[in-house]
Short mmCIF file of C-alpha atoms in Angstrom, two decimals:
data_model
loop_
_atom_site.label_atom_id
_atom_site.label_comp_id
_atom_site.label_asym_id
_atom_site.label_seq_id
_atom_site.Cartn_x
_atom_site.Cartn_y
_atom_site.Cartn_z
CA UNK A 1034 18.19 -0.59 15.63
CA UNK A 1035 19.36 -0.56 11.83
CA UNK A 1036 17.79 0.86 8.90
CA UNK A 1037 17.87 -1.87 6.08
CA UNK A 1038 18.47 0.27 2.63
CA UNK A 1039 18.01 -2.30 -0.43
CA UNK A 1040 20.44 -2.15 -3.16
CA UNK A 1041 19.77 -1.54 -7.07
CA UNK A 1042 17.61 -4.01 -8.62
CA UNK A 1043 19.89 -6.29 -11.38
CA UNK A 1044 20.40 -4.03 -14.60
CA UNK A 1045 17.85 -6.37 -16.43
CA UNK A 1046 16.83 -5.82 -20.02
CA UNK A 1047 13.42 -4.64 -19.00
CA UNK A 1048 14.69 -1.92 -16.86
CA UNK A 1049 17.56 -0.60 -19.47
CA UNK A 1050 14.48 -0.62 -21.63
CA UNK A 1051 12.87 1.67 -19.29
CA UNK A 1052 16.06 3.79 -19.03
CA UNK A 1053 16.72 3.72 -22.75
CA UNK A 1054 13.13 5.40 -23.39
CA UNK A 1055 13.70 7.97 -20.80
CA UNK A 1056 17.01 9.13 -21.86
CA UNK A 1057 15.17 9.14 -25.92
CA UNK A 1058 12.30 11.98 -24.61
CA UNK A 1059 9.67 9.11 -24.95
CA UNK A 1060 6.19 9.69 -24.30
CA UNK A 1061 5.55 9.21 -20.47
CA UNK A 1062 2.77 6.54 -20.99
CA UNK A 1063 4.98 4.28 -22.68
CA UNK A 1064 7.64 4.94 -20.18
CA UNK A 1065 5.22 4.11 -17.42
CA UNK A 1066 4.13 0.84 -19.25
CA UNK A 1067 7.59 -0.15 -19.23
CA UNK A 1068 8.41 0.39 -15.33
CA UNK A 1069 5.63 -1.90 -14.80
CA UNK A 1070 6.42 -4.62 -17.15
CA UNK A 1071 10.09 -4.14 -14.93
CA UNK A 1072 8.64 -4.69 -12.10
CA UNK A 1073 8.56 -8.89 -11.38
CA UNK A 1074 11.83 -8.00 -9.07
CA UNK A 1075 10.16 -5.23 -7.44
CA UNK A 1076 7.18 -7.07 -6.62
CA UNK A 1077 9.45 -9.97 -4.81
CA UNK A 1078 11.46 -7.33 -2.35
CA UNK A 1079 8.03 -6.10 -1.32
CA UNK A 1080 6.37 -9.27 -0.58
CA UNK A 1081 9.19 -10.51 1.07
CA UNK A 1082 9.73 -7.25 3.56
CA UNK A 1083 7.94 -7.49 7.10
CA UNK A 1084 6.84 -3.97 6.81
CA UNK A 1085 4.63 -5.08 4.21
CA UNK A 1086 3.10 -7.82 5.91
CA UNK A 1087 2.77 -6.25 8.90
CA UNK A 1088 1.03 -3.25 7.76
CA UNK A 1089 -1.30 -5.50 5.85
CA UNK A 1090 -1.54 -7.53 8.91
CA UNK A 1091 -2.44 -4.29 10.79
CA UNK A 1092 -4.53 -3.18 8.52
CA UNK A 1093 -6.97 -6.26 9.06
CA UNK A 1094 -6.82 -5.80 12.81
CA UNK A 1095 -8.46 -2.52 12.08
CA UNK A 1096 -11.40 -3.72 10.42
CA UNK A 1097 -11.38 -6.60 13.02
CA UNK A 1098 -11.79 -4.02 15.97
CA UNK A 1099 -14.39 -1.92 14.89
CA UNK A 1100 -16.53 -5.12 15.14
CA UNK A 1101 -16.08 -5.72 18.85
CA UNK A 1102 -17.36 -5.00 21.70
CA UNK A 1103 -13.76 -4.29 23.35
CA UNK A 1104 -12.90 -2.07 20.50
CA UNK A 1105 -10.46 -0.05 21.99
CA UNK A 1106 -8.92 -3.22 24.13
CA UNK A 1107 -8.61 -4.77 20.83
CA UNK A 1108 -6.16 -1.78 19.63
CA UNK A 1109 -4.12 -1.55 22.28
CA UNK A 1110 -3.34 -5.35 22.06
CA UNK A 1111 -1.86 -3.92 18.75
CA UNK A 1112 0.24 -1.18 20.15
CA UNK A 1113 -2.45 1.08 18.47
CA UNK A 1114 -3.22 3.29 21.78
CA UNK A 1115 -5.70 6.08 20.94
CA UNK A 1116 -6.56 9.49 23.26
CA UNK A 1117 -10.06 9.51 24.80
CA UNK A 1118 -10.06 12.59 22.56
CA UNK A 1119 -9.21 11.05 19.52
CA UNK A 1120 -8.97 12.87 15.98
CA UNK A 1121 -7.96 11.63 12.17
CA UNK A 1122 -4.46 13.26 13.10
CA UNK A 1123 -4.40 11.30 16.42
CA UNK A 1124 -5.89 8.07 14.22
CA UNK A 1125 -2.66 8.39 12.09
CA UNK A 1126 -0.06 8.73 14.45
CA UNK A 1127 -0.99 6.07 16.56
CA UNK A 1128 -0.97 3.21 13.45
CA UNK A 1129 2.46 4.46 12.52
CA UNK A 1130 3.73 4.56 16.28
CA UNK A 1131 2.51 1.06 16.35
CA UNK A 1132 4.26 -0.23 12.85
CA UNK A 1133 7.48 2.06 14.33
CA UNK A 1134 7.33 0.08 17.72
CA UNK A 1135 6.86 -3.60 16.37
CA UNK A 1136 9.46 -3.20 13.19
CA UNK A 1137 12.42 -1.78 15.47
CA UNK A 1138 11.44 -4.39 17.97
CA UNK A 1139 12.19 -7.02 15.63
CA UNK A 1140 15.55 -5.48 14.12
CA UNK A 1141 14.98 -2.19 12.52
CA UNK A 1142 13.04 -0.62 9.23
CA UNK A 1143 13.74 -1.34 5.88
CA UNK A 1144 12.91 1.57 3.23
CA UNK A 1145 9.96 -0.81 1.92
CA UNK A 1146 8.61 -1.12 5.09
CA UNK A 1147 8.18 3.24 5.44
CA UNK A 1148 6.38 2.88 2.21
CA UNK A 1149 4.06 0.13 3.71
CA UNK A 1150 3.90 2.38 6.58
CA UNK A 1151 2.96 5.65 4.57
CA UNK A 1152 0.75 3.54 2.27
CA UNK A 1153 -1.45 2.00 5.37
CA UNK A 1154 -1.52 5.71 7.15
CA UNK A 1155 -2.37 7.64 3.74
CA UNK A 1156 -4.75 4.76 3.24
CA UNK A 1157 -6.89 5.42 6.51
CA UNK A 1158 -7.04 9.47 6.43
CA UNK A 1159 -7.94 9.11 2.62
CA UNK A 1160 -10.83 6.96 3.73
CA UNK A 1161 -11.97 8.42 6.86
CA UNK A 1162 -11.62 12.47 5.64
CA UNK A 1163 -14.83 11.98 3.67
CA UNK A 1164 -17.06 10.26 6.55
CA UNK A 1165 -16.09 13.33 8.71
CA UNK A 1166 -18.32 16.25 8.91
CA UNK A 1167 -17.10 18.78 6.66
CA UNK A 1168 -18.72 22.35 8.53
CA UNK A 1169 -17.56 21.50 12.24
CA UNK A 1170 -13.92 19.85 13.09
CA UNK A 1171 -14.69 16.24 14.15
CA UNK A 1172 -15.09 14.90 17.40
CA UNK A 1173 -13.56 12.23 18.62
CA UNK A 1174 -17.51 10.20 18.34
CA UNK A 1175 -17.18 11.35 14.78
CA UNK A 1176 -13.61 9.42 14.38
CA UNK A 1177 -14.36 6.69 16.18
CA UNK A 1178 -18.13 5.79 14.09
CA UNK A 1179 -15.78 6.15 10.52
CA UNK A 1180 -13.33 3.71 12.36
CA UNK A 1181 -16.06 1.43 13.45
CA UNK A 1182 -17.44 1.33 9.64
CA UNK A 1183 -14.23 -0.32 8.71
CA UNK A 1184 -16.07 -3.61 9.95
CA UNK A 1185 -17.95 -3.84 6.69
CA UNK A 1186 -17.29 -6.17 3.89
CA UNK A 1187 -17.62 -3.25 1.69
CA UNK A 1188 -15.30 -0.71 3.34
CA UNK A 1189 -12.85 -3.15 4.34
CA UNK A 1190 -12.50 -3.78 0.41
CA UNK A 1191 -11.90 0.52 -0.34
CA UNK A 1192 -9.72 0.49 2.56
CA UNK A 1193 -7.63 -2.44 1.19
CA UNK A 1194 -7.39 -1.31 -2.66
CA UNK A 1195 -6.43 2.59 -1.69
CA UNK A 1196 -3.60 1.00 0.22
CA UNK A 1197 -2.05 -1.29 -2.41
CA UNK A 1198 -2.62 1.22 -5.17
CA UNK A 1199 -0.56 3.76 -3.20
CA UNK A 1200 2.09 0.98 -2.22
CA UNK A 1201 2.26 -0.23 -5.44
CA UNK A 1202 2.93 3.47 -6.72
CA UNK A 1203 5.26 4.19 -4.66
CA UNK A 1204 7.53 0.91 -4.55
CA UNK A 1205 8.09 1.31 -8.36
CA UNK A 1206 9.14 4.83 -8.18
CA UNK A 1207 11.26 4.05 -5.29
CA UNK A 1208 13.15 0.87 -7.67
CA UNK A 1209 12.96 3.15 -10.72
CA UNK A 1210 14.81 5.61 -9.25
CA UNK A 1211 17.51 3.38 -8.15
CA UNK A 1212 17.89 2.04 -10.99
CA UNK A 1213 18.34 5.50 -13.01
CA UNK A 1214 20.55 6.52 -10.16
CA UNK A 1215 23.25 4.05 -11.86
CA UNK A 1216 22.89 4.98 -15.05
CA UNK A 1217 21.66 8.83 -15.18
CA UNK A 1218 23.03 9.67 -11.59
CA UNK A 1219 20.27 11.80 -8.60
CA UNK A 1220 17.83 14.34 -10.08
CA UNK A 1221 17.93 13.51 -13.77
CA UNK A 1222 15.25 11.07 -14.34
CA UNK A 1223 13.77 13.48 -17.13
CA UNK A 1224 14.83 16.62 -19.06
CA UNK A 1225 12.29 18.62 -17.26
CA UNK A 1226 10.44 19.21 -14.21
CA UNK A 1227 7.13 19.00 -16.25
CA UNK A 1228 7.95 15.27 -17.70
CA UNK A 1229 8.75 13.82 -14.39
CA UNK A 1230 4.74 15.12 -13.34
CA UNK A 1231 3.57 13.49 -16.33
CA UNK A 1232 4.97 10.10 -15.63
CA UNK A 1233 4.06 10.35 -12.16
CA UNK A 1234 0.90 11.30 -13.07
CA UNK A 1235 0.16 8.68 -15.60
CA UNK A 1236 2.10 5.63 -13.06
CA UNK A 1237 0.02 6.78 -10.66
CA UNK A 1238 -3.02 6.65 -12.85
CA UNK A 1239 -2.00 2.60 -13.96
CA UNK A 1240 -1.92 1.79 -10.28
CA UNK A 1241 -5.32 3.33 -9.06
CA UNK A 1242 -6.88 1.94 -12.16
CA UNK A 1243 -5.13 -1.83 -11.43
CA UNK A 1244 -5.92 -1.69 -7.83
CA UNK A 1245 -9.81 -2.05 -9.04
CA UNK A 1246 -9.11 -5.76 -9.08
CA UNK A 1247 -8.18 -5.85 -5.26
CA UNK A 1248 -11.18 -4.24 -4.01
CA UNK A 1249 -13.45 -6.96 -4.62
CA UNK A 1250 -11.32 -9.60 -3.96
CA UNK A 1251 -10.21 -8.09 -0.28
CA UNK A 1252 -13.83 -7.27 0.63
CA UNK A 1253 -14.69 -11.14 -0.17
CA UNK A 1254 -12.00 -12.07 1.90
CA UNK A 1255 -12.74 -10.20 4.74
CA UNK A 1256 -15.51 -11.44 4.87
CA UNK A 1257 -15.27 -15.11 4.25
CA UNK A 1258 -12.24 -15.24 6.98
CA UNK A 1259 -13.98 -13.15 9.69
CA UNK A 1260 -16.72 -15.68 9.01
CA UNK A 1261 -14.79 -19.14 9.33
CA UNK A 1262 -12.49 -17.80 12.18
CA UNK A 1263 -15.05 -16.90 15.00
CA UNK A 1264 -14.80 -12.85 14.73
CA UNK A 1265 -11.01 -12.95 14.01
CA UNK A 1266 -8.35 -13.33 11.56
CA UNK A 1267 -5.06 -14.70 12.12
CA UNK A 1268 -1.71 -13.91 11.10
CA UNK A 1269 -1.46 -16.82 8.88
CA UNK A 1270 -4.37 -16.14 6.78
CA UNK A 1271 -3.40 -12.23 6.60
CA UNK A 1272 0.20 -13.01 5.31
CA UNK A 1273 -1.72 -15.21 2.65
CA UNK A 1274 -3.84 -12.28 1.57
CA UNK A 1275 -1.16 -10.13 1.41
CA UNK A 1276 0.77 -11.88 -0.62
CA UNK A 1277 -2.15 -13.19 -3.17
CA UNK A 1278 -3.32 -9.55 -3.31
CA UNK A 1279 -0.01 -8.43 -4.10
CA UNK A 1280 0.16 -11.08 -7.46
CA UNK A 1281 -3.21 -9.45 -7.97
CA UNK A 1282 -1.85 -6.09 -8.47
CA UNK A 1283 1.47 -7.08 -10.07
CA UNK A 1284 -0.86 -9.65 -13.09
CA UNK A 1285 -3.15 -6.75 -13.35
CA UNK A 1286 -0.51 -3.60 -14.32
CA UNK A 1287 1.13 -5.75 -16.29
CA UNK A 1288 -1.95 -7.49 -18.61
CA UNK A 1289 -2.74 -3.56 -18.72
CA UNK A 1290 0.80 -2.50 -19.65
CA UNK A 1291 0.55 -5.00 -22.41
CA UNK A 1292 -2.89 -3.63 -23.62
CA UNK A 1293 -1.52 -0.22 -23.37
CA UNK A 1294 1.52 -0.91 -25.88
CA UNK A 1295 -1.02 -2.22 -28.29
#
Protein backbone atom coordinates (compact mmCIF):
# COMPACT_ATOMS: atom_id res chain seq x y z
CA UNK A 1 0.00 0.00 0.00
CA UNK A 2 1.40 3.66 -0.67
CA UNK A 3 2.21 6.33 1.63
CA UNK A 4 0.59 9.62 0.23
CA UNK A 5 3.30 12.54 1.19
CA UNK A 6 1.55 16.07 0.35
CA UNK A 7 3.56 18.59 -1.37
CA UNK A 8 4.41 22.34 -0.19
CA UNK A 9 1.50 24.45 0.32
CA UNK A 10 1.47 27.48 -2.64
CA UNK A 11 4.18 30.17 -1.56
CA UNK A 12 1.21 32.54 -0.64
CA UNK A 13 1.76 36.00 0.77
CA UNK A 14 0.60 34.94 4.16
CA UNK A 15 3.09 32.24 4.49
CA UNK A 16 6.26 34.40 3.05
CA UNK A 17 4.92 36.66 5.74
CA UNK A 18 5.41 34.01 8.18
CA UNK A 19 8.86 33.18 6.72
CA UNK A 20 9.89 36.81 6.41
CA UNK A 21 9.33 37.27 10.36
CA UNK A 22 11.23 34.21 11.14
CA UNK A 23 14.22 34.86 9.14
CA UNK A 24 13.96 38.92 10.96
CA UNK A 25 14.38 37.22 14.82
CA UNK A 26 10.65 38.23 15.41
CA UNK A 27 9.03 37.65 18.56
CA UNK A 28 7.57 34.02 18.54
CA UNK A 29 3.95 35.19 19.37
CA UNK A 30 3.70 37.18 16.40
CA UNK A 31 5.26 34.49 14.39
CA UNK A 32 2.70 32.05 15.73
CA UNK A 33 -0.19 34.54 14.92
CA UNK A 34 0.96 34.56 11.51
CA UNK A 35 1.12 30.59 10.85
CA UNK A 36 -2.39 30.65 11.82
CA UNK A 37 -3.69 33.45 9.81
CA UNK A 38 -1.65 31.01 6.90
CA UNK A 39 -3.45 28.42 7.58
CA UNK A 40 -7.00 28.54 5.23
CA UNK A 41 -4.88 25.95 2.88
CA UNK A 42 -3.91 23.89 5.68
CA UNK A 43 -7.22 23.58 7.05
CA UNK A 44 -8.60 22.27 3.42
CA UNK A 45 -5.82 19.25 3.06
CA UNK A 46 -6.97 18.16 6.51
CA UNK A 47 -10.58 18.14 6.05
CA UNK A 48 -10.30 16.63 2.91
CA UNK A 49 -7.84 13.53 4.11
CA UNK A 50 -9.71 10.19 5.19
CA UNK A 51 -7.45 9.84 8.09
CA UNK A 52 -9.10 12.71 9.49
CA UNK A 53 -12.49 11.66 9.09
CA UNK A 54 -11.98 8.43 10.02
CA UNK A 55 -10.33 9.04 13.22
CA UNK A 56 -13.09 11.47 14.02
CA UNK A 57 -15.44 8.88 12.85
CA UNK A 58 -13.70 6.45 15.28
CA UNK A 59 -13.55 8.55 17.80
CA UNK A 60 -17.50 8.74 18.04
CA UNK A 61 -17.76 4.98 17.90
CA UNK A 62 -15.91 5.13 21.14
CA UNK A 63 -18.22 7.13 23.02
CA UNK A 64 -21.01 5.14 21.20
CA UNK A 65 -19.72 1.76 22.77
CA UNK A 66 -19.30 2.53 26.16
CA UNK A 67 -23.12 3.02 26.12
CA UNK A 68 -24.06 -0.51 25.14
CA UNK A 69 -24.74 -3.39 26.39
CA UNK A 70 -22.45 -5.31 23.70
CA UNK A 71 -19.64 -3.00 24.45
CA UNK A 72 -16.92 -4.97 23.46
CA UNK A 73 -19.01 -6.52 20.25
CA UNK A 74 -19.46 -3.00 19.37
CA UNK A 75 -15.43 -2.52 19.11
CA UNK A 76 -14.60 -5.26 17.37
CA UNK A 77 -17.18 -4.34 14.61
CA UNK A 78 -14.57 -1.45 14.43
CA UNK A 79 -11.44 -3.46 14.14
CA UNK A 80 -10.83 -2.13 17.74
CA UNK A 81 -10.11 -5.77 19.38
CA UNK A 82 -9.11 -5.37 23.06
CA UNK A 83 -7.29 -8.28 25.51
CA UNK A 84 -9.54 -9.62 28.29
CA UNK A 85 -6.63 -8.03 30.18
CA UNK A 86 -6.83 -4.80 28.83
CA UNK A 87 -4.56 -1.70 29.91
CA UNK A 88 -4.27 2.23 28.66
CA UNK A 89 -1.16 0.83 26.63
CA UNK A 90 -3.32 -2.04 25.24
CA UNK A 91 -6.35 0.82 24.81
CA UNK A 92 -3.86 2.69 22.48
CA UNK A 93 -2.57 0.19 20.35
CA UNK A 94 -5.64 -1.31 19.48
CA UNK A 95 -7.34 2.30 18.08
CA UNK A 96 -4.22 2.79 16.03
CA UNK A 97 -4.13 -0.96 14.76
CA UNK A 98 -7.65 -0.29 13.80
CA UNK A 99 -7.04 3.31 11.89
CA UNK A 100 -3.66 1.26 10.41
CA UNK A 101 -5.98 -1.67 9.18
CA UNK A 102 -8.94 0.41 7.60
CA UNK A 103 -6.56 3.31 5.91
CA UNK A 104 -4.18 0.67 4.10
CA UNK A 105 -7.31 -1.23 3.26
CA UNK A 106 -8.56 1.54 1.34
CA UNK A 107 -5.14 2.56 -0.46
CA UNK A 108 -2.51 3.51 1.97
CA UNK A 109 -1.72 6.52 4.69
CA UNK A 110 -1.27 9.91 3.95
CA UNK A 111 1.10 11.97 6.45
CA UNK A 112 -2.23 13.85 7.65
CA UNK A 113 -3.84 10.88 8.36
CA UNK A 114 -0.64 9.70 11.14
CA UNK A 115 -1.34 13.02 12.66
CA UNK A 116 -5.14 12.20 12.91
CA UNK A 117 -3.96 8.96 14.10
CA UNK A 118 -1.49 10.32 16.86
CA UNK A 119 -3.99 13.10 17.66
CA UNK A 120 -7.05 10.47 18.39
CA UNK A 121 -4.45 8.00 20.40
CA UNK A 122 -2.73 11.00 22.43
CA UNK A 123 -6.29 12.17 22.81
CA UNK A 124 -7.59 8.94 24.71
CA UNK A 125 -4.40 8.23 27.11
CA UNK A 126 -4.48 12.08 27.93
CA UNK A 127 -8.04 11.55 29.02
CA UNK A 128 -8.11 8.25 30.55
CA UNK A 129 -4.42 8.63 32.63
CA UNK A 130 -6.25 10.81 35.14
CA UNK A 131 -9.43 8.43 35.81
CA UNK A 132 -6.83 5.67 36.58
CA UNK A 133 -5.77 5.00 40.04
CA UNK A 134 -2.63 6.66 40.62
CA UNK A 135 -1.02 4.20 43.82
CA UNK A 136 -1.75 0.68 42.11
CA UNK A 137 -1.19 -0.01 38.13
CA UNK A 138 -4.73 -0.30 36.66
CA UNK A 139 -6.64 -3.20 36.00
CA UNK A 140 -8.16 -3.94 33.15
CA UNK A 141 -11.96 -3.08 35.29
CA UNK A 142 -10.18 0.16 35.92
CA UNK A 143 -9.64 0.77 31.92
CA UNK A 144 -12.60 -0.43 30.88
CA UNK A 145 -15.06 1.98 33.63
CA UNK A 146 -12.76 5.30 32.16
CA UNK A 147 -13.70 3.86 28.63
CA UNK A 148 -17.27 3.36 29.52
CA UNK A 149 -17.42 7.19 30.88
CA UNK A 150 -16.75 8.27 27.38
CA UNK A 151 -20.68 7.79 26.96
CA UNK A 152 -21.30 11.11 28.62
CA UNK A 153 -22.28 14.28 26.97
CA UNK A 154 -19.70 15.87 29.04
CA UNK A 155 -16.66 13.65 28.43
CA UNK A 156 -17.43 13.04 24.97
CA UNK A 157 -16.99 17.00 24.62
CA UNK A 158 -13.06 16.85 26.59
CA UNK A 159 -12.40 13.91 24.56
CA UNK A 160 -13.32 15.73 21.30
CA UNK A 161 -11.55 19.27 22.01
CA UNK A 162 -8.05 17.51 23.33
CA UNK A 163 -8.10 15.82 19.98
CA UNK A 164 -8.57 18.76 17.59
CA UNK A 165 -6.35 21.00 19.68
CA UNK A 166 -3.52 18.48 19.26
CA UNK A 167 -4.44 17.94 15.45
CA UNK A 168 -4.72 21.32 14.86
CA UNK A 169 -1.12 21.82 16.48
CA UNK A 170 0.38 19.55 14.80
CA UNK A 171 -0.99 19.97 11.09
CA UNK A 172 0.36 23.59 11.13
CA UNK A 173 3.75 22.68 12.22
CA UNK A 174 3.77 19.91 9.83
CA UNK A 175 2.73 22.77 6.66
CA UNK A 176 5.03 25.31 8.31
CA UNK A 177 7.77 23.30 8.07
CA UNK A 178 7.30 22.53 4.51
CA UNK A 179 6.98 25.56 3.65
CA UNK A 180 10.39 26.84 5.36
CA UNK A 181 11.92 23.75 3.91
CA UNK A 182 11.77 25.76 0.42
CA UNK A 183 12.92 28.72 1.47
CA UNK A 184 15.34 28.16 4.65
CA UNK A 185 16.12 24.41 3.73
CA UNK A 186 15.71 21.19 6.99
CA UNK A 187 16.65 22.26 10.54
CA UNK A 188 16.74 26.03 10.25
CA UNK A 189 13.38 27.20 11.14
CA UNK A 190 15.01 29.52 13.91
CA UNK A 191 18.49 30.74 14.94
CA UNK A 192 18.33 28.71 18.03
CA UNK A 193 17.19 25.70 19.66
CA UNK A 194 15.53 27.89 22.42
CA UNK A 195 13.27 30.01 19.76
CA UNK A 196 11.94 27.01 18.04
CA UNK A 197 10.52 25.92 22.00
CA UNK A 198 9.12 29.23 22.27
CA UNK A 199 7.04 29.14 19.16
CA UNK A 200 6.08 25.73 19.81
CA UNK A 201 5.23 26.59 23.00
CA UNK A 202 3.19 29.62 22.33
CA UNK A 203 1.34 27.64 18.83
CA UNK A 204 0.64 25.15 21.02
CA UNK A 205 -0.76 27.47 23.61
CA UNK A 206 -3.23 29.31 20.58
CA UNK A 207 -4.53 25.86 19.79
CA UNK A 208 -5.44 24.52 23.37
CA UNK A 209 -6.85 27.91 24.11
CA UNK A 210 -9.04 27.85 20.49
CA UNK A 211 -10.05 24.33 20.96
CA UNK A 212 -12.31 25.78 24.05
CA UNK A 213 -14.88 26.51 21.40
CA UNK A 214 -15.16 22.74 20.30
CA UNK A 215 -15.78 21.35 23.59
CA UNK A 216 -19.14 22.59 23.97
CA UNK A 217 -20.18 22.36 20.69
CA UNK A 218 -19.03 18.41 20.36
CA UNK A 219 -20.59 17.52 23.74
CA UNK A 220 -24.04 19.11 22.33
CA UNK A 221 -23.66 17.14 19.45
CA UNK A 222 -23.11 14.02 20.89
CA UNK A 223 -25.69 14.27 22.47
CA UNK A 224 -28.39 15.59 20.27
CA UNK A 225 -27.30 12.79 17.50
CA UNK A 226 -27.12 9.81 19.91
CA UNK A 227 -30.56 11.11 20.80
CA UNK A 228 -32.32 11.38 17.24
CA UNK A 229 -30.49 8.22 15.89
CA UNK A 230 -31.74 5.40 18.30
CA UNK A 231 -28.29 4.86 20.38
CA UNK A 232 -26.10 5.41 17.25
CA UNK A 233 -24.44 7.75 15.03
CA UNK A 234 -23.79 7.31 11.50
CA UNK A 235 -21.07 8.00 9.26
CA UNK A 236 -22.85 10.73 7.59
CA UNK A 237 -23.55 12.79 10.51
CA UNK A 238 -19.83 12.16 11.92
CA UNK A 239 -18.18 13.40 8.61
CA UNK A 240 -20.53 16.53 9.15
CA UNK A 241 -19.17 17.12 12.62
CA UNK A 242 -15.90 16.72 11.63
CA UNK A 243 -15.83 18.96 9.20
CA UNK A 244 -18.05 21.85 11.06
CA UNK A 245 -15.76 21.33 14.08
CA UNK A 246 -12.84 21.73 12.03
CA UNK A 247 -14.24 25.53 10.65
CA UNK A 248 -14.73 25.87 14.39
CA UNK A 249 -11.17 25.63 15.18
CA UNK A 250 -9.79 27.23 12.01
CA UNK A 251 -12.61 30.81 12.70
CA UNK A 252 -11.52 30.60 16.24
CA UNK A 253 -7.31 30.81 15.90
CA UNK A 254 -7.74 33.09 13.49
CA UNK A 255 -10.44 35.84 15.22
CA UNK A 256 -7.71 35.22 18.08
CA UNK A 257 -4.68 35.75 15.83
CA UNK A 258 -6.31 38.96 14.82
CA UNK A 259 -6.92 40.03 18.52
CA UNK A 260 -3.45 39.05 19.29
CA UNK A 261 -1.81 41.51 16.57
CA UNK A 262 -3.85 44.25 18.10
Amino acid sequence: MGHVRLGSLPRSKAWKEVVGLITAGADVSQIANATIRAADKAFSFVLNDEGFTEAVWLMTQLAIAAKKENFGEHLQSLGVNLPQDTSLPDLAAAVSEALDNKLESNGGRSDLGEMSQRALVGALVEHISPKLPSLFAPGPDDVRAALAALGKKREFGELSRTFFAKLTNESMNYFLSKTLATHLGEGQRFATMNEMGQFEKALNMHCKEASLIVEQFSADWFSKHRYEEGGDISRESSNGFASYALKKMKDELKEGARADAR
